[in-house]
Coordinates of C-alpha atoms in Angstrom, one line a residue:
Chain A
M233 CA -19.9 -15.2 11.7
A234 CA -20.9 -13.2 8.7
K235 CA -23.9 -11.9 10.7
L236 CA -21.4 -10.0 12.9
M237 CA -20.0 -8.3 9.8
S238 CA -21.1 -5.1 8.1
L239 CA -19.7 -3.3 5.1
L240 CA -20.4 0.2 3.9
W241 CA -19.4 0.3 0.2
G242 CA -19.6 2.3 -3.0
A243 CA -20.3 1.1 -6.6
G244 CA -17.3 1.0 -9.0
S245 CA -14.7 1.2 -6.2
P246 CA -11.9 -1.4 -6.6
P247 CA -11.1 -1.3 -2.9
C248 CA -14.7 -2.1 -2.0
W249 CA -14.8 -4.9 -4.6
R250 CA -11.7 -6.5 -3.1
V251 CA -13.4 -6.9 0.2
M252 CA -16.5 -8.3 -1.3
I253 CA -14.6 -10.8 -3.3
T254 CA -12.7 -12.0 -0.2
L255 CA -15.9 -12.3 1.8
E256 CA -17.4 -14.6 -0.9
E257 CA -14.2 -16.6 -1.2
K258 CA -14.1 -17.2 2.6
K259 CA -17.8 -18.3 2.5
L260 CA -18.8 -15.3 4.6
Q261 CA -21.9 -14.5 2.6
G262 CA -24.8 -13.0 4.6
Y263 CA -22.8 -10.0 6.0
K264 CA -24.8 -6.8 6.4
R265 CA -24.0 -4.3 3.7
K266 CA -25.1 -0.8 2.6
L267 CA -24.5 0.7 -0.8
L268 CA -23.6 4.4 -0.6
S269 CA -23.3 7.0 -3.3
F270 CA -20.0 8.8 -3.9
E271 CA -21.7 11.3 -6.1
K272 CA -24.1 12.3 -3.3
G273 CA -21.0 12.6 -1.0
E274 CA -22.4 9.8 1.2
H275 CA -18.9 8.6 1.9
K276 CA -18.4 11.8 4.0
S277 CA -21.7 11.2 5.9
Q278 CA -21.8 10.9 9.7
E279 CA -22.6 7.2 9.3
V280 CA -19.3 6.6 7.6
L281 CA -17.2 9.0 9.6
E282 CA -18.2 7.2 12.8
V283 CA -16.6 4.0 11.4
N284 CA -13.9 5.7 9.3
P285 CA -12.7 9.2 10.3
R286 CA -11.1 9.4 6.8
G287 CA -14.5 9.4 5.2
Q288 CA -13.6 6.7 2.7
L289 CA -15.0 3.4 1.6
P290 CA -14.9 0.5 2.2
A291 CA -15.7 0.7 5.9
F292 CA -15.9 -2.7 7.5
K293 CA -16.8 -4.0 10.9
H294 CA -16.5 -7.4 12.5
G295 CA -18.1 -7.1 15.9
D296 CA -16.2 -4.3 17.4
I297 CA -13.3 -4.6 15.1
I298 CA -13.0 -1.9 12.4
L299 CA -11.0 -2.3 9.2
N300 CA -11.1 0.5 6.6
E301 CA -8.2 -0.4 4.4
S302 CA -9.1 -3.0 1.8
C303 CA -5.8 -4.9 1.8
A304 CA -5.9 -4.9 5.6
T305 CA -9.4 -6.3 5.6
C306 CA -8.5 -9.0 3.0
L307 CA -5.4 -10.1 5.0
Y308 CA -7.4 -10.1 8.2
L309 CA -10.2 -12.3 6.7
E310 CA -7.8 -14.8 5.2
N311 CA -5.9 -15.1 8.5
Q312 CA -8.9 -15.3 10.7
F313 CA -10.8 -17.7 8.4
K314 CA -7.9 -19.8 7.1
S315 CA -9.7 -23.1 7.4
Q316 CA -12.9 -22.1 5.6
G317 CA -13.5 -21.3 2.0
I318 CA -10.7 -21.0 -0.5
K319 CA -7.1 -20.7 0.7
L320 CA -5.9 -17.3 -0.5
I321 CA -2.3 -17.2 0.7
P322 CA -0.2 -20.0 -1.0
D323 CA 2.0 -22.3 1.1
S324 CA 5.1 -22.5 -1.2
A325 CA 7.7 -19.8 -0.4
D326 CA 8.0 -18.8 -4.1
D327 CA 4.2 -18.4 -4.6
Q328 CA 3.9 -16.6 -1.4
A329 CA 6.6 -14.1 -2.3
A330 CA 4.9 -13.6 -5.7
M331 CA 1.6 -13.1 -4.0
Y332 CA 2.7 -10.5 -1.5
Q333 CA 4.8 -8.7 -4.2
H334 CA 1.9 -8.5 -6.7
M335 CA -0.6 -7.6 -4.0
M336 CA 1.4 -4.5 -3.1
E337 CA 2.2 -3.7 -6.8
G338 CA -1.5 -3.8 -7.3
L339 CA -1.8 -0.6 -5.3
A340 CA 0.6 1.1 -7.7
L341 CA -1.5 0.0 -10.6
T342 CA -4.7 1.4 -9.0
D343 CA -2.9 4.7 -8.3
K344 CA -1.8 5.1 -11.8
L345 CA -5.2 4.2 -13.2
N346 CA -6.8 6.8 -10.9
S347 CA -4.3 9.5 -11.9
V348 CA -5.5 9.1 -15.5
I349 CA -9.2 8.3 -15.1
Y350 CA -9.9 10.7 -12.2
Y351 CA -7.4 13.5 -13.1
D352 CA -10.0 16.2 -13.3
C353 CA -11.6 15.1 -10.0
S354 CA -8.4 15.2 -8.0
V355 CA -6.7 18.2 -9.6
P356 CA -8.2 21.7 -9.3
E357 CA -8.7 23.4 -12.7
E358 CA -6.0 26.0 -12.2
E359 CA -3.4 23.4 -11.5
R360 CA -4.1 21.1 -14.5
H361 CA -1.4 20.7 -17.2
D362 CA -1.5 18.8 -20.4
S363 CA 2.1 17.8 -19.7
A364 CA 0.9 16.1 -16.4
V365 CA -1.9 14.3 -18.2
K366 CA 0.6 13.0 -20.8
R367 CA 3.0 11.9 -18.1
N368 CA 0.3 10.1 -16.2
K369 CA -0.8 8.3 -19.3
E370 CA 2.8 7.3 -20.1
A371 CA 3.3 6.0 -16.5
L372 CA 0.0 4.0 -16.8
T373 CA 1.1 2.5 -20.1
A374 CA 4.4 1.4 -18.7
E375 CA 2.6 0.0 -15.7
L376 CA 0.2 -2.0 -17.9
K377 CA 3.0 -3.4 -19.9
L378 CA 4.6 -4.7 -16.7
W379 CA 1.4 -6.5 -15.9
E380 CA 1.2 -7.9 -19.4
G381 CA 4.7 -9.4 -18.7
Y382 CA 3.6 -10.8 -15.3
L383 CA 0.7 -12.5 -17.0
E384 CA 2.8 -14.0 -19.9
N385 CA 1.8 -17.5 -19.0
V386 CA -1.7 -16.9 -17.7
A387 CA -4.1 -19.8 -18.0
A388 CA -7.0 -21.3 -16.1
G389 CA -5.7 -21.9 -12.5
S390 CA -2.5 -20.1 -13.2
Y391 CA -2.8 -16.4 -12.3
L392 CA -0.6 -13.9 -10.6
A393 CA 0.9 -16.3 -8.0
G394 CA -0.2 -19.7 -9.2
A395 CA -3.7 -20.6 -8.0
F396 CA -6.2 -17.8 -7.3
S397 CA -4.9 -15.8 -4.4
L398 CA -5.1 -12.5 -2.6
A399 CA -2.9 -11.0 -5.4
D400 CA -5.8 -11.6 -7.8
V401 CA -8.3 -10.4 -5.3
I402 CA -6.4 -7.1 -5.0
V403 CA -5.5 -6.7 -8.7
F404 CA -8.5 -8.1 -10.7
P405 CA -10.9 -5.2 -9.8
S406 CA -8.4 -2.6 -11.2
I407 CA -7.9 -4.7 -14.4
A408 CA -11.7 -4.9 -14.8
C409 CA -11.9 -1.1 -14.3
A410 CA -9.2 -0.6 -17.0
F411 CA -11.3 -2.5 -19.5
R412 CA -14.5 -0.7 -18.3
F413 CA -12.7 2.5 -19.2
G414 CA -11.8 1.4 -22.7
L415 CA -8.4 -0.4 -22.5
S416 CA -7.7 -2.1 -25.8
V417 CA -8.1 -5.8 -25.7
G418 CA -5.9 -6.1 -28.8
R419 CA -3.0 -4.2 -27.4
Y420 CA -3.1 -6.0 -24.0
P421 CA -4.0 -9.6 -24.9
K422 CA -2.7 -11.2 -21.7
L423 CA -4.6 -8.8 -19.5
A424 CA -7.6 -9.5 -21.6
K425 CA -7.2 -13.2 -21.1
Y426 CA -6.8 -12.8 -17.4
Y427 CA -9.9 -10.7 -17.3
S428 CA -12.0 -13.2 -19.3
L429 CA -10.7 -16.2 -17.3
L430 CA -11.7 -14.6 -14.0
K431 CA -14.8 -12.5 -14.8
N432 CA -17.0 -15.6 -14.4
R433 CA -15.4 -16.8 -11.1
A434 CA -18.3 -17.2 -8.7
S435 CA -17.0 -14.6 -6.1
I436 CA -16.3 -12.1 -8.9
K437 CA -19.6 -12.6 -10.8
T438 CA -21.6 -12.3 -7.6
T439 CA -20.0 -9.0 -6.7
W440 CA -19.8 -7.5 -10.1
P441 CA -20.5 -3.7 -9.9
P442 CA -24.3 -3.4 -10.2
H443 CA -24.2 -0.3 -12.4
W444 CA -21.9 -2.2 -14.9
V445 CA -24.5 -4.9 -15.2
A446 CA -27.2 -2.2 -15.7
S447 CA -25.2 -0.4 -18.4
P448 CA -22.6 -2.7 -20.0
Q449 CA -21.2 0.1 -22.2
G450 CA -18.3 1.8 -20.4
Y451 CA -16.1 4.7 -21.3
D452 CA -13.2 5.2 -23.7
I453 CA -10.7 7.3 -21.7
L454 CA -8.1 4.6 -22.0
K455 CA -8.7 3.5 -25.6
D456 CA -5.5 5.0 -27.0
L457 CA -3.2 3.7 -24.3
Chain B
M271 CA 19.8 -18.4 5.8
A272 CA 20.8 -14.7 5.7
K273 CA 23.8 -15.6 3.5
A274 CA 21.4 -16.5 0.8
M275 CA 19.9 -13.0 1.0
T276 CA 20.9 -9.9 -0.8
L277 CA 19.5 -6.4 -0.3
L278 CA 20.2 -3.4 -2.7
W279 CA 19.3 -0.3 -0.8
G280 CA 19.6 3.5 -0.8
A281 CA 20.3 5.9 2.0
G282 CA 17.4 8.2 2.8
S283 CA 14.7 5.6 1.9
P284 CA 12.1 4.6 4.5
P285 CA 11.1 1.6 2.4
C286 CA 14.7 0.3 2.5
W287 CA 14.8 1.0 6.2
R288 CA 11.6 -1.1 6.8
V289 CA 13.3 -4.2 5.3
M290 CA 16.5 -3.7 7.3
I291 CA 14.5 -3.5 10.5
A292 CA 12.6 -6.6 9.7
L293 CA 15.8 -8.5 8.9
E294 CA 17.2 -7.5 12.3
E295 CA 14.0 -8.4 14.1
K296 CA 14.0 -11.9 12.5
N297 CA 17.7 -12.5 13.5
L298 CA 18.7 -12.5 9.8
Q299 CA 21.8 -10.4 10.2
G300 CA 24.7 -11.2 7.9
Y301 CA 22.7 -10.8 4.7
N302 CA 24.6 -9.4 1.7
Q303 CA 23.9 -5.8 1.1
K304 CA 25.0 -3.0 -1.3
L305 CA 24.3 0.7 -0.7
L306 CA 23.4 2.5 -3.9
S307 CA 23.1 6.2 -4.6
F308 CA 19.8 7.8 -5.7
D309 CA 21.6 11.0 -6.6
K310 CA 23.9 9.1 -9.0
M311 CA 20.7 7.4 -10.4
E312 CA 22.1 4.0 -9.4
H313 CA 18.6 2.8 -8.7
K314 CA 18.1 2.9 -12.5
S315 CA 21.3 0.9 -13.2
K316 CA 21.3 -2.4 -15.0
E317 CA 22.2 -4.1 -11.7
V318 CA 18.9 -3.0 -10.2
L319 CA 16.8 -3.3 -13.3
D320 CA 17.9 -6.9 -13.7
I321 CA 16.2 -7.7 -10.4
N322 CA 13.6 -5.0 -10.3
P323 CA 12.2 -3.7 -13.7
R324 CA 10.7 -0.7 -11.8
G325 CA 14.2 0.6 -11.0
Q326 CA 13.3 1.2 -7.4
L327 CA 14.9 0.3 -4.1
P328 CA 14.7 -1.8 -2.0
T329 CA 15.4 -4.8 -4.1
F330 CA 15.6 -8.1 -2.3
K331 CA 16.6 -11.6 -3.2
H332 CA 16.4 -14.8 -1.1
G333 CA 18.1 -17.5 -3.2
N334 CA 16.2 -17.2 -6.4
T335 CA 13.1 -15.6 -4.9
I336 CA 12.9 -11.9 -5.6
V337 CA 10.7 -9.5 -3.6
N338 CA 10.9 -5.7 -4.3
D339 CA 8.1 -4.1 -2.3
S340 CA 9.0 -3.3 1.2
Y341 CA 5.7 -4.5 2.7
A342 CA 5.9 -7.7 0.6
V343 CA 9.4 -8.4 2.0
C344 CA 8.2 -7.8 5.6
F345 CA 5.2 -10.1 5.2
Y346 CA 7.3 -12.7 3.4
L347 CA 10.1 -12.7 6.1
E348 CA 7.6 -12.9 9.0
S349 CA 5.8 -15.8 7.3
Q350 CA 9.0 -17.7 6.3
F351 CA 10.8 -17.2 9.6
K352 CA 7.9 -17.2 12.0
S353 CA 9.7 -19.3 14.6
Q354 CA 12.9 -17.2 14.8
G355 CA 13.6 -13.8 16.2
N356 CA 10.6 -11.6 17.4
K357 CA 7.0 -12.4 16.6
L358 CA 5.9 -9.5 14.4
I359 CA 2.2 -10.4 13.8
P360 CA 0.2 -10.7 17.0
D361 CA -2.1 -13.7 17.6
S362 CA -5.0 -11.8 19.1
Q363 CA -7.7 -11.0 16.6
E364 CA -8.1 -7.4 17.7
E365 CA -4.4 -6.7 17.8
Q366 CA -3.9 -8.3 14.4
A367 CA -6.7 -6.3 12.8
L368 CA -5.3 -3.0 14.2
M369 CA -1.9 -4.0 13.0
Y370 CA -3.0 -4.6 9.4
Q371 CA -5.2 -1.4 9.4
R372 CA -2.4 0.8 10.6
M373 CA 0.1 -0.8 8.3
F374 CA -1.9 0.2 5.2
E375 CA -2.7 3.6 6.6
G376 CA 1.0 3.8 6.9
L377 CA 1.2 4.0 3.1
T378 CA -1.0 7.0 3.0
F379 CA 1.0 8.6 5.8
Y380 CA 4.3 8.0 3.8
D381 CA 2.7 9.4 0.6
K382 CA 1.5 12.6 2.3
L383 CA 5.0 13.1 3.8
N384 CA 6.6 12.7 0.4
A385 CA 4.1 15.1 -1.2
V386 CA 5.5 17.9 1.0
I387 CA 9.2 17.1 1.4
Y388 CA 9.8 15.9 -2.2
Y389 CA 7.3 18.2 -3.9
D390 CA 10.0 19.6 -6.2
W391 CA 11.5 16.1 -6.9
F392 CA 8.1 14.8 -8.1
V393 CA 6.6 17.8 -9.8
P394 CA 8.4 19.3 -12.9
E395 CA 9.0 23.0 -12.6
G396 CA 6.4 24.1 -15.1
E397 CA 3.7 22.3 -13.2
R398 CA 4.3 23.5 -9.6
H399 CA 1.7 25.6 -7.8
E400 CA 1.9 27.2 -4.4
S401 CA -1.8 26.2 -4.0
A402 CA -0.9 22.5 -4.5
L403 CA 2.0 22.6 -2.1
N404 CA -0.2 24.3 0.5
R405 CA -2.9 21.7 0.0
N406 CA -0.3 19.0 0.5
K407 CA 0.9 20.6 3.7
E408 CA -2.7 20.8 5.0
A409 CA -3.2 17.2 4.1
L410 CA 0.0 16.2 6.0
T411 CA -1.2 18.2 9.0
T412 CA -4.5 16.4 9.0
E413 CA -2.7 13.1 8.7
L414 CA -0.4 13.9 11.6
K415 CA -3.3 14.8 13.8
L416 CA -4.9 11.4 13.1
W417 CA -1.7 9.6 14.2
E418 CA -1.4 11.7 17.3
G419 CA -5.0 10.7 18.1
Y420 CA -4.2 7.0 17.5
L421 CA -1.3 7.1 19.8
Q422 CA -3.1 9.1 22.4
K423 CA -5.9 6.6 22.5
L424 CA -3.5 3.7 23.1
G425 CA -1.8 5.4 26.0
S426 CA 1.8 6.1 26.9
G427 CA 4.5 3.5 26.1
S428 CA 2.3 1.9 23.5
H429 CA 3.5 0.8 20.1
V430 CA 1.6 2.1 17.0
A431 CA -0.9 -0.7 16.9
G432 CA -1.1 -1.8 20.5
P433 CA 1.0 -3.0 23.4
S434 CA 3.5 -5.1 21.3
F435 CA 6.0 -4.2 18.6
T436 CA 4.6 -5.4 15.4
L437 CA 5.0 -5.1 11.6
A438 CA 3.0 -1.9 11.9
D439 CA 6.0 -0.4 13.8
V440 CA 8.5 -1.9 11.3
V441 CA 6.8 0.0 8.4
I442 CA 5.7 3.2 10.2
F443 CA 8.6 4.1 12.5
P444 CA 10.9 5.0 9.5
T445 CA 8.2 7.5 8.4
V446 CA 8.0 9.0 11.9
A447 CA 11.8 9.2 12.1
Y448 CA 11.9 11.1 8.7
L449 CA 9.3 13.5 10.0
F450 CA 11.5 14.6 12.8
R451 CA 14.6 14.5 10.6
F452 CA 12.9 17.1 8.4
G453 CA 12.1 19.3 11.4
L454 CA 8.7 18.3 12.7
S455 CA 8.0 19.9 16.0
A456 CA 7.8 17.4 18.9
K457 CA 6.1 20.1 20.9
R458 CA 3.2 20.3 18.5
Y459 CA 3.2 16.5 18.1
P460 CA 4.1 15.1 21.6
K461 CA 2.6 11.6 21.1
L462 CA 4.6 11.1 17.9
G463 CA 7.7 12.5 19.7
E464 CA 7.1 10.0 22.5
Y465 CA 6.8 7.2 20.0
Y466 CA 10.0 8.2 18.2
N467 CA 11.9 8.2 21.6
L468 CA 10.4 4.8 22.5
L469 CA 11.8 3.1 19.4
K470 CA 14.9 5.0 18.3
D471 CA 17.1 2.9 20.6
R472 CA 15.5 -0.4 19.8
P473 CA 18.3 -2.7 18.7
S474 CA 16.9 -3.4 15.2
V475 CA 16.3 0.3 14.6
K476 CA 19.7 1.4 16.0
A477 CA 21.5 -1.2 13.9
S478 CA 19.9 0.0 10.7
W479 CA 19.9 3.8 11.4
P480 CA 20.6 5.8 8.2
P481 CA 24.4 6.1 8.1
H482 CA 24.3 9.7 6.7
W483 CA 22.2 10.7 9.7
L484 CA 25.0 9.6 12.0
E485 CA 27.5 11.7 10.0
N486 CA 25.2 14.7 9.9
P487 CA 23.1 14.7 13.1
E488 CA 21.4 17.9 12.1
G489 CA 18.5 17.4 9.7
Q490 CA 16.5 19.9 7.7
D491 CA 13.7 22.2 8.8
T492 CA 11.2 21.8 5.9
L493 CA 8.5 20.7 8.3
K494 CA 9.1 23.1 11.2
D495 CA 5.9 25.1 10.6
I496 CA 3.6 22.1 10.0

């Protein structure tokens, strides 16, 4: 099963991480994978463009089936391999609603993080404004406060939609990035608790970004948020 | 069933339209609904904020269950009402994969459209640049060519992710309809034009057609040169 699967991925990419966590959770270890470098522009190489005309990672294949959107890949894997590994979509209507809701909101969280962390990468120099940077930081702060609220009662086994689910698969990588980039544990205690509860989960530990293991010290772009 | 549901929505909102199409497809007509005005900032009213702290529409309740993201509502409804109305997630592995893939590409598609037609809404005056708007227009053009290609490959009469109408059509059709409303050229994008014509008279789409489009059939021409 896993032998028919291949993943082109990049280090430090939450979307790639989401797919890798899901593959672990569904007991699909043993898939082929290749680590590519964003810095060297390898995401725009012929190898990637053949699988993903958008030149983005992750790029995933299962036999002839191609999936290049991380959420799409995670939903596909959960639905195709429902009976193996961990159940990632809850049965109860309420938990399911919460799961889908937080999954999709997770995309807004990732966008807002990127708009702060990667501002200079995505905005040409002549178009940058301090007012925009400030506004993006304020939007990210408001977003993080929302998630603090969602995780008010976080505890072992009680995450974004009850038991560990696709919502956590989608969201955890961005939370981990936020702390990697200096988010204050003191100012966001619930997020910090969520982070510390899940960072040792097997699927997450196994797929931890290798360069984070190599250099545990991150950055401090978000320290004042 | 539908009587236990409430939708707060706004005219001119593809995300709201997605939810309304899904409700029709699952035979959940008769839900309570309230049309709010973006212009009057009613999406930031207490009524909305009580249900959706983000102050965004759509805002949807089913009994005590709240779901505010349009895709989340669509997934939730298909899952909870699998056995009624039209099946919106195909069984075949290949079709399912393509459906999920196109659905999430649909978010990018929608963003690129907004980056052009709502540039002035999103970017404060002091931060606007001709270069940025041009770049957004180029990005939209590239995106449109991708979707033309996807439809071309599937052949005439096809839906966006294969032979059947699926959740991918529920979430993407509103974006395509908006493109044409804002003046996209069907001559330059014939496959998208075909797709628009294929679905514009589908009962669920017709039943939820934006009311102000019926009042003013003529749209805008923001995208005529794209």
